[in-house]
């Protein structure tokens, strides 16, 4: 892993990704269609805005094209996919060195929250093509724990919900909860890693809530949004004995950001990214300008490491812009939520 | 500014997620807490665990709550302040809101009578009844928790779920975000009068979460348009309350001139915002003179701000009013406009507009516009004859049939999609406590069970 100050780090990343010896076939080819020269024109974080958002190209590209040549044959790449919310899934290549560094950073953040080490994990998060499941396995392991995995397929659930088949989606969730229940009952689980919908569903089962409150000392949530009201209820009223730690990340971010420790219960959940590798910008979608601190805007994600260059990726999420810790790079984000739907103004017949 | 909290089994709950409610002029009037899904799930679970009050306690609580609702300060608002708030937010004329307040109070006082009327004549109310000794039908609930997606078109629609509470259900009301003031006041009064925090809940939510209320309850009722009716048509646990499409039929052998008052009242009373307001007027013979007479009378109604004592027409912010105007004109294309053809939005110059009455004449009783119902006095006058039969009269909440033809009355009463038939000179909005509005709700909530001991 490289550790450098802002501009120097950006310039080093440009040299890595755009030098014929180290860059990936994808970027070396793609650079020819850029109307700037990454090696000379991109000198600071703010210059990343020059790049086009290329994530849509990751739906069709051969993944081997994405592997930086600089790794040689020792890349240790694992392939992961997005959830496919906005169409066909996108694919990325995580080099082994990145996954290791990412997991170490995540683990340090968990230490900062007081999440216990040497306890076993129950992870009810997507595995398969999504990175979060691998992150759970690897993080539990380096912290001295075993990981019990419940697989869940978010694409199938999304498809069911899109078709209005909530009964089938419910049955699937019940199936998952049943498996979670078996592990909670039989194993000594100290950390529960789950998506907010799974936690909400668990909350409906008094017996499972009792097991969690008796055994689990930390609940790590991520993968989907958790609104502030539901977070309060889960933390204060349902799972009162566990430390709550939130993550906001994704396969396309090549990692996650983690809730800032030490904030009060009434403060919003602030996420700090794994800077300088993963950084956020919060912009006004109409002007593209960064919004002032405390204002809401759309999240732009930059990922820049030796494993990948995926910058200027506009997420569908909105957030409040917060200053980064210790004058770090980019923005921290709070109250992340999917883009708000606007009021329905069409005329509906009838009097109700 | 008012804060309307969620009223759950644990007491008032103020969420971080708040919706601002504005008056007709865009001023902020209140914030409404929106409950997240998890809150709803837990609330309904708690309602289910709570025991029902005894019958006597329920009846007494209703009477007390009804009086308090109409005459006392509740949640910091006097009745006058409450009425003014509803009028200035919804644009419903202030006198209509005031009448609705009294109507709700009366409905609460008479709730025992109402639910008793609905009980099958042979059924007893309790297994303790001596008649159960030799075997009797006992009137019992089909579930414990009843959920309502309430309507916001008129304050008095909230009487619609009284029966469930009176029959011992614990009730979860999701208010309309257009008008949460009435259910908030009513539910606060009912909780204070004896139903307590676990007997009845006020659960505002956004539309993503709304279905959770129905999913977790045993039975539910939903108000809405044709889309809502269609969505829940296959779900036996849900009772959809669809468009009223109330109508008046005048057959050839009767005189229409003496009942013009009744027709006009049917179309426009209460501001014309109700499901019981007449939408269709079918006339055997030439409908033109009837349309002309109605139009002339309705044209005389004044355009006034909703809070004016003399106001009789609903008011909306100018923007939405213009959209309604556009939608009406689009749908009315090809019909003859007797009133409202040059626009129904009358700009009051203060950011709001009065929705003026519209009267259109159709060529045929089968014209599709006959089923179009809007939230202001809006009538479609169509010719009708015996050949058309009762087909154009179907899907009607209240049908006033001005006729002497007993065979026709037989057919109308027998028609399953006509909920109420008033024969002769009676306005469609007429209602009486103890009589069914769209069947007795108890028909849906209760079942009989044989008990022998």
JSON list of N, CA, C and O in Angstrom, two decimals, chain B residues 406-430:
[
{"chain": "B", "resi": 406, "resn": "UNK", "atom": "N", "xyz": [-91.96, 0.18, -9.24]},
{"chain": "B", "resi": 406, "resn": "UNK", "atom": "CA", "xyz": [-91.52, -0.74, -8.19]},
{"chain": "B", "resi": 406, "resn": "UNK", "atom": "C", "xyz": [-90.66, -1.87, -8.72]},
{"chain": "B", "resi": 406, "resn": "UNK", "atom": "O", "xyz": [-89.77, -2.36, -8.02]},
{"chain": "B", "resi": 407, "resn": "UNK", "atom": "N", "xyz": [-90.89, -2.25, -9.97]},
{"chain": "B", "resi": 407, "resn": "UNK", "atom": "CA", "xyz": [-90.03, -3.29, -10.56]},
{"chain": "B", "resi": 407, "resn": "UNK", "atom": "C", "xyz": [-88.59, -2.77, -10.66]},
{"chain": "B", "resi": 407, "resn": "UNK", "atom": "O", "xyz": [-87.63, -3.50, -10.41]},
{"chain": "B", "resi": 408, "resn": "UNK", "atom": "N", "xyz": [-88.50, -1.52, -11.07]},
{"chain": "B", "resi": 408, "resn": "UNK", "atom": "CA", "xyz": [-87.17, -0.91, -11.19]},
{"chain": "B", "resi": 408, "resn": "UNK", "atom": "C", "xyz": [-86.50, -0.83, -9.79]},
{"chain": "B", "resi": 408, "resn": "UNK", "atom": "O", "xyz": [-85.32, -1.15, -9.63]},
{"chain": "B", "resi": 409, "resn": "UNK", "atom": "N", "xyz": [-87.29, -0.42, -8.81]},
{"chain": "B", "resi": 409, "resn": "UNK", "atom": "CA", "xyz": [-86.74, -0.32, -7.45]},
{"chain": "B", "resi": 409, "resn": "UNK", "atom": "C", "xyz": [-86.27, -1.70, -6.97]},
{"chain": "B", "resi": 409, "resn": "UNK", "atom": "O", "xyz": [-85.19, -1.84, -6.38]},
{"chain": "B", "resi": 410, "resn": "UNK", "atom": "N", "xyz": [-87.08, -2.73, -7.28]},
{"chain": "B", "resi": 410, "resn": "UNK", "atom": "CA", "xyz": [-86.66, -4.09, -6.95]},
{"chain": "B", "resi": 410, "resn": "UNK", "atom": "C", "xyz": [-85.28, -4.40, -7.53]},
{"chain": "B", "resi": 410, "resn": "UNK", "atom": "O", "xyz": [-84.40, -4.93, -6.85]},
{"chain": "B", "resi": 411, "resn": "UNK", "atom": "N", "xyz": [-85.12, -4.05, -8.80]},
{"chain": "B", "resi": 411, "resn": "UNK", "atom": "CA", "xyz": [-83.86, -4.37, -9.49]},
{"chain": "B", "resi": 411, "resn": "UNK", "atom": "C", "xyz": [-82.69, -3.58, -8.88]},
{"chain": "B", "resi": 411, "resn": "UNK", "atom": "O", "xyz": [-81.58, -4.11, -8.73]},
{"chain": "B", "resi": 412, "resn": "UNK", "atom": "N", "xyz": [-82.97, -2.33, -8.54]},
{"chain": "B", "resi": 412, "resn": "UNK", "atom": "CA", "xyz": [-81.90, -1.50, -7.97]},
{"chain": "B", "resi": 412, "resn": "UNK", "atom": "C", "xyz": [-81.49, -2.01, -6.59]},
{"chain": "B", "resi": 412, "resn": "UNK", "atom": "O", "xyz": [-80.30, -2.06, -6.25]},
{"chain": "B", "resi": 413, "resn": "UNK", "atom": "N", "xyz": [-82.46, -2.38, -5.80]},
{"chain": "B", "resi": 413, "resn": "UNK", "atom": "CA", "xyz": [-82.16, -2.87, -4.45]},
{"chain": "B", "resi": 413, "resn": "UNK", "atom": "C", "xyz": [-81.41, -4.20, -4.54]},
{"chain": "B", "resi": 413, "resn": "UNK", "atom": "O", "xyz": [-80.52, -4.49, -3.74]},
{"chain": "B", "resi": 414, "resn": "UNK", "atom": "N", "xyz": [-81.76, -4.97, -5.57]},
{"chain": "B", "resi": 414, "resn": "UNK", "atom": "CA", "xyz": [-81.12, -6.29, -5.70]},
{"chain": "B", "resi": 414, "resn": "UNK", "atom": "C", "xyz": [-79.70, -6.20, -6.29]},
{"chain": "B", "resi": 414, "resn": "UNK", "atom": "O", "xyz": [-78.92, -7.13, -6.16]},
{"chain": "B", "resi": 415, "resn": "UNK", "atom": "N", "xyz": [-79.40, -5.08, -6.93]},
{"chain": "B", "resi": 415, "resn": "UNK", "atom": "CA", "xyz": [-78.10, -4.97, -7.61]},
{"chain": "B", "resi": 415, "resn": "UNK", "atom": "C", "xyz": [-76.95, -4.91, -6.60]},
{"chain": "B", "resi": 415, "resn": "UNK", "atom": "O", "xyz": [-76.87, -3.99, -5.78]},
{"chain": "B", "resi": 416, "resn": "UNK", "atom": "N", "xyz": [-76.03, -5.88, -6.65]},
{"chain": "B", "resi": 416, "resn": "UNK", "atom": "CA", "xyz": [-74.97, -5.94, -5.63]},
{"chain": "B", "resi": 416, "resn": "UNK", "atom": "C", "xyz": [-74.02, -4.74, -5.62]},
{"chain": "B", "resi": 416, "resn": "UNK", "atom": "O", "xyz": [-73.44, -4.44, -4.59]},
{"chain": "B", "resi": 417, "resn": "UNK", "atom": "N", "xyz": [-73.85, -4.09, -6.76]},
{"chain": "B", "resi": 417, "resn": "UNK", "atom": "CA", "xyz": [-72.86, -3.00, -6.79]},
{"chain": "B", "resi": 417, "resn": "UNK", "atom": "C", "xyz": [-73.46, -1.63, -6.45]},
{"chain": "B", "resi": 417, "resn": "UNK", "atom": "O", "xyz": [-72.79, -0.62, -6.55]},
{"chain": "B", "resi": 418, "resn": "UNK", "atom": "N", "xyz": [-74.73, -1.62, -6.09]},
{"chain": "B", "resi": 418, "resn": "UNK", "atom": "CA", "xyz": [-75.32, -0.38, -5.58]},
{"chain": "B", "resi": 418, "resn": "UNK", "atom": "C", "xyz": [-75.44, -0.55, -4.06]},
{"chain": "B", "resi": 418, "resn": "UNK", "atom": "O", "xyz": [-76.15, -1.44, -3.58]},
{"chain": "B", "resi": 419, "resn": "UNK", "atom": "N", "xyz": [-74.76, 0.32, -3.33]},
{"chain": "B", "resi": 419, "resn": "UNK", "atom": "CA", "xyz": [-74.68, 0.09, -1.88]},
{"chain": "B", "resi": 419, "resn": "UNK", "atom": "C", "xyz": [-75.91, 0.58, -1.15]},
{"chain": "B", "resi": 419, "resn": "UNK", "atom": "O", "xyz": [-76.32, -0.02, -0.15]},
{"chain": "B", "resi": 420, "resn": "UNK", "atom": "N", "xyz": [-76.49, 1.69, -1.57]},
{"chain": "B", "resi": 420, "resn": "UNK", "atom": "CA", "xyz": [-77.64, 2.26, -0.88]},
{"chain": "B", "resi": 420, "resn": "UNK", "atom": "C", "xyz": [-78.63, 2.82, -1.90]},
{"chain": "B", "resi": 420, "resn": "UNK", "atom": "O", "xyz": [-78.20, 3.44, -2.89]},
{"chain": "B", "resi": 421, "resn": "UNK", "atom": "N", "xyz": [-79.90, 2.61, -1.66]},
{"chain": "B", "resi": 421, "resn": "UNK", "atom": "CA", "xyz": [-80.93, 3.13, -2.56]},
{"chain": "B", "resi": 421, "resn": "UNK", "atom": "C", "xyz": [-81.89, 4.03, -1.77]},
{"chain": "B", "resi": 421, "resn": "UNK", "atom": "O", "xyz": [-82.48, 3.58, -0.78]},
{"chain": "B", "resi": 422, "resn": "UNK", "atom": "N", "xyz": [-82.00, 5.29, -2.17]},
{"chain": "B", "resi": 422, "resn": "UNK", "atom": "CA", "xyz": [-82.96, 6.19, -1.54]},
{"chain": "B", "resi": 422, "resn": "UNK", "atom": "C", "xyz": [-84.05, 6.45, -2.57]},
{"chain": "B", "resi": 422, "resn": "UNK", "atom": "O", "xyz": [-83.76, 6.97, -3.65]},
{"chain": "B", "resi": 423, "resn": "UNK", "atom": "N", "xyz": [-85.26, 6.08, -2.27]},
{"chain": "B", "resi": 423, "resn": "UNK", "atom": "CA", "xyz": [-86.35, 6.24, -3.24]},
{"chain": "B", "resi": 423, "resn": "UNK", "atom": "C", "xyz": [-87.04, 7.57, -3.00]},
{"chain": "B", "resi": 423, "resn": "UNK", "atom": "O", "xyz": [-87.51, 7.83, -1.90]},
{"chain": "B", "resi": 424, "resn": "UNK", "atom": "N", "xyz": [-87.06, 8.39, -4.04]},
{"chain": "B", "resi": 424, "resn": "UNK", "atom": "CA", "xyz": [-87.79, 9.66, -3.95]},
{"chain": "B", "resi": 424, "resn": "UNK", "atom": "C", "xyz": [-86.89, 10.83, -3.60]},
{"chain": "B", "resi": 424, "resn": "UNK", "atom": "O", "xyz": [-85.69, 10.82, -3.83]},
{"chain": "B", "resi": 425, "resn": "UNK", "atom": "N", "xyz": [-87.53, 11.82, -2.98]},
{"chain": "B", "resi": 425, "resn": "UNK", "atom": "CA", "xyz": [-86.90, 13.12, -2.79]},
{"chain": "B", "resi": 425, "resn": "UNK", "atom": "C", "xyz": [-85.94, 13.15, -1.60]},
{"chain": "B", "resi": 425, "resn": "UNK", "atom": "O", "xyz": [-86.21, 13.82, -0.60]},
{"chain": "B", "resi": 426, "resn": "UNK", "atom": "N", "xyz": [-84.85, 12.40, -1.68]},
{"chain": "B", "resi": 426, "resn": "UNK", "atom": "CA", "xyz": [-83.86, 12.38, -0.60]},
{"chain": "B", "resi": 426, "resn": "UNK", "atom": "C", "xyz": [-82.49, 12.64, -1.18]},
{"chain": "B", "resi": 426, "resn": "UNK", "atom": "O", "xyz": [-82.10, 11.98, -2.15]},
{"chain": "B", "resi": 427, "resn": "UNK", "atom": "N", "xyz": [-81.74, 13.56, -0.62]},
{"chain": "B", "resi": 427, "resn": "UNK", "atom": "CA", "xyz": [-80.41, 13.85, -1.16]},
{"chain": "B", "resi": 427, "resn": "UNK", "atom": "C", "xyz": [-79.44, 12.69, -0.93]},
{"chain": "B", "resi": 427, "resn": "UNK", "atom": "O", "xyz": [-79.51, 12.00, 0.10]},
{"chain": "B", "resi": 428, "resn": "UNK", "atom": "N", "xyz": [-78.54, 12.49, -1.86]},
{"chain": "B", "resi": 428, "resn": "UNK", "atom": "CA", "xyz": [-77.60, 11.36, -1.73]},
{"chain": "B", "resi": 428, "resn": "UNK", "atom": "C", "xyz": [-76.72, 11.44, -0.47]},
{"chain": "B", "resi": 428, "resn": "UNK", "atom": "O", "xyz": [-76.35, 10.40, 0.07]},
{"chain": "B", "resi": 429, "resn": "UNK", "atom": "N", "xyz": [-76.36, 12.62, 0.03]},
{"chain": "B", "resi": 429, "resn": "UNK", "atom": "CA", "xyz": [-75.49, 12.64, 1.23]},
{"chain": "B", "resi": 429, "resn": "UNK", "atom": "C", "xyz": [-76.22, 12.30, 2.53]},
{"chain": "B", "resi": 429, "resn": "UNK", "atom": "O", "xyz": [-75.58, 12.24, 3.58]},
{"chain": "B", "resi": 430, "resn": "UNK", "atom": "N", "xyz": [-77.51, 12.04, 2.49]},
{"chain": "B", "resi": 430, "resn": "UNK", "atom": "CA", "xyz": [-78.23, 11.72, 3.73]},
{"chain": "B", "resi": 430, "resn": "UNK", "atom": "C", "xyz": [-77.66, 10.45, 4.35]},
{"chain": "B", "resi": 430, "resn": "UNK", "atom": "O", "xyz": [-77.42, 9.45, 3.67]}
]
